[in-house]
PDB file of C-alpha atoms in Angstrom:
ATOM      1  CA  LYS A   2      24.823 -85.428  93.340  1.00 72.00           C
ATOM      2  CA  ASN A   3      27.877 -83.301  93.943  1.00 76.00           C
ATOM      3  CA  GLU A   4      28.984 -81.154  91.010  1.00 85.00           C
ATOM      4  CA  VAL A   5      32.712 -80.400  90.946  1.00 91.00           C
ATOM      5  CA  GLU A   6      34.087 -77.612  88.792  1.00 94.00           C
ATOM      6  CA  GLN A   7      37.750 -76.785  88.249  1.00 96.00           C
ATOM      7  CA  SER A   8      39.444 -73.757  86.785  1.00 96.00           C
ATOM      8  CA  PRO A   9      41.361 -73.101  84.712  1.00 97.00           C
ATOM      9  CA  GLN A  10      41.116 -76.075  82.358  1.00 96.00           C
ATOM     10  CA  ASN A  11      44.566 -75.358  80.936  1.00 97.00           C
ATOM     11  CA  LEU A  12      47.433 -73.366  82.407  1.00 98.00           C
ATOM     12  CA  THR A  13      50.867 -72.671  80.963  1.00 98.00           C
ATOM     13  CA  ALA A  14      53.403 -70.857  83.121  1.00 98.00           C
ATOM     14  CA  GLN A  15      57.111 -70.189  83.337  1.00 98.00           C
ATOM     15  CA  GLU A  16      59.374 -72.002  85.727  1.00 98.00           C
ATOM     16  CA  GLY A  17      59.394 -70.330  89.126  1.00 97.00           C
ATOM     17  CA  GLU A  18      55.894 -68.874  88.929  1.00 98.00           C
ATOM     18  CA  PHE A  19      53.323 -69.283  91.698  1.00 98.00           C
ATOM     19  CA  ILE A  20      50.470 -71.481  90.472  1.00 98.00           C
ATOM     20  CA  THR A  21      46.863 -71.542  91.679  1.00 98.00           C
ATOM     21  CA  ILE A  22      44.239 -74.074  90.627  1.00 98.00           C
ATOM     22  CA  ASN A  23      40.683 -73.665  91.859  1.00 98.00           C
ATOM     23  CA  CYS A  24      37.950 -76.153  92.659  1.00 96.00           C
ATOM     24  CA  SER A  25      34.346 -75.499  93.627  1.00 94.00           C
ATOM     25  CA  TYR A  26      31.696 -78.008  94.558  1.00 90.00           C
ATOM     26  CA  SER A  27      27.934 -77.889  95.019  1.00 86.00           C
ATOM     27  CA  VAL A  28      27.212 -80.130  98.006  1.00 79.00           C
ATOM     28  CA  GLY A  29      28.693 -79.854 101.472  1.00 75.00           C
ATOM     29  CA  ILE A  30      31.389 -82.447 101.925  1.00 73.00           C
ATOM     30  CA  SER A  31      33.418 -84.067 104.653  1.00 75.00           C
ATOM     31  CA  ALA A  32      36.662 -84.088 102.694  1.00 82.00           C
ATOM     32  CA  LEU A  33      38.020 -82.974  99.349  1.00 90.00           C
ATOM     33  CA  HIS A  34      40.742 -84.759  97.426  1.00 92.00           C
ATOM     34  CA  TRP A  35      43.470 -83.377  95.198  1.00 96.00           C
ATOM     35  CA  LEU A  36      45.079 -85.802  92.774  1.00 96.00           C
ATOM     36  CA  GLN A  37      47.905 -85.564  90.285  1.00 97.00           C
ATOM     37  CA  GLN A  38      47.913 -87.435  86.985  1.00 95.00           C
ATOM     38  CA  HIS A  39      51.339 -87.747  85.427  1.00 90.00           C
ATOM     39  CA  PRO A  40      51.902 -87.492  81.675  1.00 82.00           C
ATOM     40  CA  GLY A  41      52.332 -91.286  81.669  1.00 78.00           C
ATOM     41  CA  GLY A  42      48.800 -91.658  83.011  1.00 79.00           C
ATOM     42  CA  GLY A  43      49.342 -92.748  86.616  1.00 89.00           C
ATOM     43  CA  ILE A  44      47.224 -91.039  89.289  1.00 94.00           C
ATOM     44  CA  VAL A  45      48.446 -90.293  92.793  1.00 93.00           C
ATOM     45  CA  SER A  46      46.663 -88.766  95.748  1.00 93.00           C
ATOM     46  CA  LEU A  47      48.226 -85.456  96.826  1.00 94.00           C
ATOM     47  CA  PHE A  48      45.954 -84.216  99.573  1.00 91.00           C
ATOM     48  CA  MET A  49      42.770 -85.011 101.373  1.00 90.00           C
ATOM     49  CA  LEU A  50      41.478 -82.145 103.465  1.00 89.00           C
ATOM     50  CA  SER A  51      38.356 -81.229 105.338  1.00 87.00           C
ATOM     51  CA  SER A  52      39.332 -77.813 106.740  1.00 89.00           C
ATOM     52  CA  GLY A  53      42.052 -75.189 106.692  1.00 92.00           C
ATOM     53  CA  LYS A  54      45.285 -75.836 104.895  1.00 95.00           C
ATOM     54  CA  LYS A  55      47.741 -78.642 104.203  1.00 94.00           C
ATOM     55  CA  LYS A  56      51.287 -78.345 102.896  1.00 95.00           C
ATOM     56  CA  HIS A  57      53.596 -80.904 101.326  1.00 93.00           C
ATOM     57  CA  GLY A  58      56.842 -79.563  99.979  1.00 95.00           C
ATOM     58  CA  ARG A  59      55.996 -76.865  97.425  1.00 97.00           C
ATOM     59  CA  LEU A  60      52.345 -77.860  97.262  1.00 97.00           C
ATOM     60  CA  ILE A  61      49.710 -76.178  99.432  1.00 97.00           C
ATOM     61  CA  ALA A  62      46.012 -77.029  99.495  1.00 97.00           C
ATOM     62  CA  THR A  63      43.380 -74.871 101.155  1.00 96.00           C
ATOM     63  CA  ILE A  64      39.678 -75.330 101.630  1.00 94.00           C
ATOM     64  CA  ASN A  65      36.817 -73.038 102.624  1.00 92.00           C
ATOM     65  CA  ILE A  66      33.922 -75.232 103.674  1.00 88.00           C
ATOM     66  CA  GLN A  67      31.426 -72.359 103.915  1.00 89.00           C
ATOM     67  CA  GLU A  68      32.178 -71.183 100.372  1.00 90.00           C
ATOM     68  CA  LYS A  69      32.498 -74.750  99.016  1.00 90.00           C
ATOM     69  CA  HIS A  70      35.823 -73.876  97.437  1.00 93.00           C
ATOM     70  CA  SER A  71      39.332 -75.280  97.484  1.00 95.00           C
ATOM     71  CA  SER A  72      42.604 -74.170  95.932  1.00 97.00           C
ATOM     72  CA  LEU A  73      45.822 -75.964  95.112  1.00 98.00           C
ATOM     73  CA  HIS A  74      48.937 -73.791  95.049  1.00 98.00           C
ATOM     74  CA  ILE A  75      52.382 -74.631  93.739  1.00 98.00           C
ATOM     75  CA  THR A  76      55.247 -72.409  94.824  1.00 97.00           C
ATOM     76  CA  ALA A  77      58.464 -72.062  92.790  1.00 97.00           C
ATOM     77  CA  SER A  78      56.976 -74.160  89.997  1.00 97.00           C
ATOM     78  CA  HIS A  79      59.231 -76.530  88.054  1.00 97.00           C
ATOM     79  CA  PRO A  80      58.815 -78.356  84.741  1.00 96.00           C
ATOM     80  CA  ARG A  81      58.427 -81.631  86.656  1.00 95.00           C
ATOM     81  CA  ASP A  82      55.194 -80.192  88.107  1.00 96.00           C
ATOM     82  CA  SER A  83      53.677 -80.459  84.631  1.00 97.00           C
ATOM     83  CA  ALA A  84      50.697 -82.769  85.019  1.00 97.00           C
ATOM     84  CA  VAL A  85      46.926 -82.833  85.222  1.00 96.00           C
ATOM     85  CA  TYR A  86      45.610 -81.852  88.651  1.00 97.00           C
ATOM     86  CA  ILE A  87      42.218 -83.198  89.637  1.00 97.00           C
ATOM     87  CA  CYS A  88      39.971 -82.374  92.554  1.00 95.00           C
ATOM     88  CA  ALA A  89      37.264 -84.708  93.785  1.00 92.00           C
ATOM     89  CA  GLY A  90      34.553 -84.707  96.412  1.00 86.00           C
ATOM     90  CA  PRO A  91      32.150 -87.329  97.724  1.00 79.00           C
ATOM     91  CA  THR A  92      29.332 -88.058  95.311  1.00 75.00           C
ATOM     92  CA  GLY A  93      26.724 -87.613  98.017  1.00 66.00           C
ATOM     93  CA  GLY A  94      23.259 -89.113  98.143  1.00 59.00           C
ATOM     94  CA  GLY A  95      24.521 -92.147 100.041  1.00 55.00           C
ATOM     95  CA  ALA A  96      26.650 -93.392  97.154  1.00 55.00           C
ATOM     96  CA  ASP A  97      30.194 -94.433  97.872  1.00 63.00           C
ATOM     97  CA  GLY A  98      32.858 -93.056  95.615  1.00 72.00           C
ATOM     98  CA  LEU A  99      33.877 -89.640  94.428  1.00 83.00           C
ATOM     99  CA  THR A 100      32.815 -87.081  91.852  1.00 88.00           C
ATOM    100  CA  PHE A 101      35.821 -85.802  89.939  1.00 92.00           C
ATOM    101  CA  GLY A 102      36.480 -82.478  88.283  1.00 94.00           C
ATOM    102  CA  LYS A 103      37.623 -82.544  84.667  1.00 94.00           C
ATOM    103  CA  GLY A 104      41.147 -81.637  85.667  1.00 95.00           C
ATOM    104  CA  THR A 105      43.540 -78.760  85.087  1.00 97.00           C
ATOM    105  CA  HIS A 106      46.266 -79.431  82.557  1.00 96.00           C
ATOM    106  CA  LEU A 107      49.369 -77.608  83.833  1.00 97.00           C
ATOM    107  CA  ILE A 108      52.484 -77.038  81.747  1.00 97.00           C
ATOM    108  CA  ILE A 109      55.529 -75.402  83.313  1.00 97.00           C
ATOM    109  CA  GLN A 110      57.994 -74.176  80.722  1.00 97.00           C
ATOM    110  CA  PRO A 111      61.708 -73.896  81.572  1.00 96.00           C
TER     111      PRO A 111
ATOM    112  CA  ASN B  26      54.266-103.464  98.733  1.00 62.00           C
ATOM    113  CA  ALA B  27      52.830-103.215  95.206  1.00 77.00           C
ATOM    114  CA  GLY B  28      49.724-101.145  96.056  1.00 93.00           C
ATOM    115  CA  VAL B  29      47.093-101.549  93.322  1.00 96.00           C
ATOM    116  CA  THR B  30      48.024-103.804  90.420  1.00 96.00           C
ATOM    117  CA  GLN B  31      45.950-103.623  87.278  1.00 96.00           C
ATOM    118  CA  THR B  32      46.229-105.770  84.141  1.00 95.00           C
ATOM    119  CA  PRO B  33      46.484-105.573  81.205  1.00 96.00           C
ATOM    120  CA  LYS B  34      48.007-102.158  80.446  1.00 95.00           C
ATOM    121  CA  PHE B  35      46.770-102.108  76.863  1.00 96.00           C
ATOM    122  CA  GLN B  36      44.092-104.046  75.005  1.00 97.00           C
ATOM    123  CA  VAL B  37      42.513-103.878  71.582  1.00 97.00           C
ATOM    124  CA  LEU B  38      39.190-105.625  71.063  1.00 97.00           C
ATOM    125  CA  LYS B  39      36.851-106.058  68.146  1.00 97.00           C
ATOM    126  CA  THR B  40      33.200-105.121  68.633  1.00 98.00           C
ATOM    127  CA  GLY B  41      31.388-107.980  70.339  1.00 97.00           C
ATOM    128  CA  GLN B  42      34.437-109.553  71.950  1.00 97.00           C
ATOM    129  CA  SER B  43      34.614-110.012  75.693  1.00 97.00           C
ATOM    130  CA  MET B  44      37.394-109.431  78.174  1.00 97.00           C
ATOM    131  CA  THR B  45      38.073-109.098  81.877  1.00 98.00           C
ATOM    132  CA  LEU B  46      40.210-106.398  83.479  1.00 98.00           C
ATOM    133  CA  GLN B  47      41.931-107.604  86.598  1.00 97.00           C
ATOM    134  CA  CYS B  48      42.686-105.569  89.709  1.00 97.00           C
ATOM    135  CA  ALA B  49      44.333-106.575  92.963  1.00 97.00           C
ATOM    136  CA  GLN B  50      45.419-104.591  96.020  1.00 96.00           C
ATOM    137  CA  ASP B  51      47.676-105.674  98.861  1.00 95.00           C
ATOM    138  CA  MET B  52      46.768-102.922 101.371  1.00 93.00           C
ATOM    139  CA  ASN B  53      43.890-104.816 103.039  1.00 92.00           C
ATOM    140  CA  HIS B  54      41.451-102.174 101.794  1.00 92.00           C
ATOM    141  CA  ASN B  55      37.733-102.767 102.052  1.00 90.00           C
ATOM    142  CA  SER B  56      36.569-100.475  99.248  1.00 90.00           C
ATOM    143  CA  MET B  57      37.494-100.954  95.597  1.00 93.00           C
ATOM    144  CA  TYR B  58      36.382 -99.039  92.510  1.00 93.00           C
ATOM    145  CA  TRP B  59      36.412 -99.129  88.740  1.00 96.00           C
ATOM    146  CA  TYR B  60      36.507 -95.812  86.877  1.00 95.00           C
ATOM    147  CA  ARG B  61      36.695 -94.853  83.261  1.00 96.00           C
ATOM    148  CA  GLN B  62      38.422 -91.733  81.976  1.00 95.00           C
ATOM    149  CA  ASP B  63      37.445 -90.155  78.671  1.00 94.00           C
ATOM    150  CA  PRO B  64      38.846 -87.012  77.005  1.00 89.00           C
ATOM    151  CA  GLY B  65      37.230 -83.841  78.313  1.00 85.00           C
ATOM    152  CA  MET B  66      35.441 -85.651  81.132  1.00 87.00           C
ATOM    153  CA  GLY B  67      36.314 -86.368  84.712  1.00 85.00           C
ATOM    154  CA  LEU B  68      36.802 -89.872  85.982  1.00 92.00           C
ATOM    155  CA  ARG B  69      33.432 -91.601  86.149  1.00 93.00           C
ATOM    156  CA  LEU B  70      32.536 -94.430  88.470  1.00 91.00           C
ATOM    157  CA  ILE B  71      31.460 -97.664  86.781  1.00 94.00           C
ATOM    158  CA  TYR B  72      31.055 -99.993  89.774  1.00 94.00           C
ATOM    159  CA  TYR B  73      32.297-100.121  93.306  1.00 92.00           C
ATOM    160  CA  SER B  74      32.567-102.639  96.096  1.00 92.00           C
ATOM    161  CA  ALA B  75      32.384-101.433  99.675  1.00 88.00           C
ATOM    162  CA  SER B  76      33.414-104.813 101.058  1.00 89.00           C
ATOM    163  CA  GLU B  77      34.062-108.387 100.052  1.00 90.00           C
ATOM    164  CA  GLY B  78      30.911-109.923  98.628  1.00 89.00           C
ATOM    165  CA  THR B  79      29.149-106.654  97.807  1.00 92.00           C
ATOM    166  CA  THR B  80      29.065-104.630  94.614  1.00 94.00           C
ATOM    167  CA  ASP B  81      27.055-101.584  93.561  1.00 91.00           C
ATOM    168  CA  LYS B  82      26.497 -99.645  90.377  1.00 92.00           C
ATOM    169  CA  GLY B  83      28.134 -96.300  89.876  1.00 89.00           C
ATOM    170  CA  GLU B  84      27.376 -93.576  87.377  1.00 88.00           C
ATOM    171  CA  VAL B  85      28.008 -95.524  84.139  1.00 94.00           C
ATOM    172  CA  PRO B  86      27.456 -99.273  84.741  1.00 95.00           C
ATOM    173  CA  ASN B  87      25.772-100.270  81.472  1.00 96.00           C
ATOM    174  CA  GLY B  88      27.723-102.831  79.475  1.00 96.00           C
ATOM    175  CA  TYR B  89      29.880-103.895  82.416  1.00 98.00           C
ATOM    176  CA  ASN B  90      29.829-106.508  85.147  1.00 97.00           C
ATOM    177  CA  VAL B  91      32.074-106.835  88.174  1.00 97.00           C
ATOM    178  CA  SER B  92      33.134-109.483  90.583  1.00 97.00           C
ATOM    179  CA  ARG B  93      34.677-109.012  94.030  1.00 96.00           C
ATOM    180  CA  LEU B  94      36.403-112.359  94.166  1.00 86.00           C
ATOM    181  CA  ASN B  95      37.885-111.777  97.620  1.00 95.00           C
ATOM    182  CA  LYS B  96      39.114-108.820  99.631  1.00 94.00           C
ATOM    183  CA  ARG B  97      42.135-108.343  97.356  1.00 96.00           C
ATOM    184  CA  GLU B  98      40.631-108.701  93.899  1.00 97.00           C
ATOM    185  CA  PHE B  99      37.974-106.776  91.970  1.00 97.00           C
ATOM    186  CA  SER B 100      37.537-107.568  88.291  1.00 98.00           C
ATOM    187  CA  LEU B 101      35.649-105.730  85.561  1.00 98.00           C
ATOM    188  CA  ARG B 102      34.130-107.658  82.655  1.00 98.00           C
ATOM    189  CA  LEU B 103      32.979-106.441  79.283  1.00 97.00           C
ATOM    190  CA  GLU B 104      30.677-109.148  77.908  1.00 94.00           C
ATOM    191  CA  SER B 105      30.226-107.683  74.425  1.00 96.00           C
ATOM    192  CA  ALA B 106      32.552-104.776  73.796  1.00 97.00           C
ATOM    193  CA  ALA B 107      31.326-101.702  71.944  1.00 97.00           C
ATOM    194  CA  PRO B 108      33.294 -98.776  70.461  1.00 97.00           C
ATOM    195  CA  SER B 109      31.714 -96.524  73.122  1.00 97.00           C
ATOM    196  CA  GLN B 110      33.712 -98.483  75.694  1.00 98.00           C
ATOM    197  CA  THR B 111      36.995 -97.265  74.238  1.00 97.00           C
ATOM    198  CA  SER B 112      38.508 -95.530  77.240  1.00 97.00           C
ATOM    199  CA  VAL B 113      41.174 -95.648  79.907  1.00 96.00           C
ATOM    200  CA  TYR B 114      40.083 -97.724  82.882  1.00 97.00           C
ATOM    201  CA  PHE B 115      41.377 -97.243  86.408  1.00 96.00           C
ATOM    202  CA  CYS B 116      40.972 -99.454  89.402  1.00 96.00           C
ATOM    203  CA  ALA B 117      41.279 -97.835  92.832  1.00 94.00           C
ATOM    204  CA  SER B 118      41.007 -98.785  96.467  1.00 93.00           C
ATOM    205  CA  LYS B 119      40.762 -97.095  99.836  1.00 88.00           C
ATOM    206  CA  GLY B 120      40.735 -98.184 103.416  1.00 79.00           C
ATOM    207  CA  GLN B 121      38.166 -98.062 106.178  1.00 66.00           C
ATOM    208  CA  GLY B 122      36.651 -94.632 106.762  1.00 58.00           C
ATOM    209  CA  SER B 123      35.120 -94.279 103.289  1.00 53.00           C
ATOM    210  CA  PHE B 124      35.198 -90.623 102.284  1.00 53.00           C
ATOM    211  CA  ASN B 125      38.036 -89.612 104.528  1.00 62.00           C
ATOM    212  CA  SER B 126      40.627 -92.063 103.271  1.00 75.00           C
ATOM    213  CA  PRO B 127      42.949 -91.398 100.335  1.00 84.00           C
ATOM    214  CA  LEU B 128      42.412 -93.266  97.097  1.00 88.00           C
ATOM    215  CA  HIS B 129      45.111 -95.514  95.670  1.00 93.00           C
ATOM    216  CA  PHE B 130      45.018 -96.024  91.913  1.00 95.00           C
ATOM    217  CA  GLY B 131      46.307 -98.674  89.573  1.00 95.00           C
ATOM    218  CA  ASN B 132      48.267 -97.584  86.513  1.00 94.00           C
ATOM    219  CA  GLY B 133      45.309 -97.851  84.162  1.00 95.00           C
ATOM    220  CA  THR B 134      44.264 -99.979  81.192  1.00 96.00           C
ATOM    221  CA  ARG B 135      44.006 -98.332  77.789  1.00 95.00           C
ATOM    222  CA  LEU B 136      41.240-100.153  75.918  1.00 97.00           C
ATOM    223  CA  THR B 137      40.415 -99.655  72.266  1.00 97.00           C
ATOM    224  CA  VAL B 138      37.341-101.265  70.731  1.00 97.00           C
ATOM    225  CA  THR B 139      37.265-101.264  66.936  1.00 97.00           C
TER     226      THR B 139
END
């Protein structure tokens, strides 16, 4: 079964700072997901990537398949970026579904 | 296009009571999932359905049953609720292509069992 670890667990930063959240996993995967959970509880999919880098607005996700590591970056962070960011990879072993990290709780202070 | 609709949003049960959480998606997705989210833990898979008429256990299935009524709907039933089932429950779906499709989540159900 895939083990997914995220760091840091909690991160507080000032508005405008460059943010990096890390995710490592134990089993080779075909794709890794980054999700955002809003303070109200809703979860949205941000990225799904299997190689290289993807960018959406101020969010950038990178993945290194050989090192089993992915990062989520936020440039010019803003208080509205405050949320829990979750990475997830396939569970493996033939099971459908994903194994989720515990999440990184990000607070951006004005 | 509503995406994934989950009801109810909140529920309080007494130990031993039963209830069904409803989930429906309008994206013609084959795969549907039920997860629970507890403080300090990642989302954990309870049951999933890879297609209409099939269901399979996930990581934490004990105490739950599911029903894939049709392609749109996937319900989760607690037959005899226990305090350990106090959690936030999320339904999700994704399209063909299994691992390489994005997940779409409902807004969650906050369940408290007293």
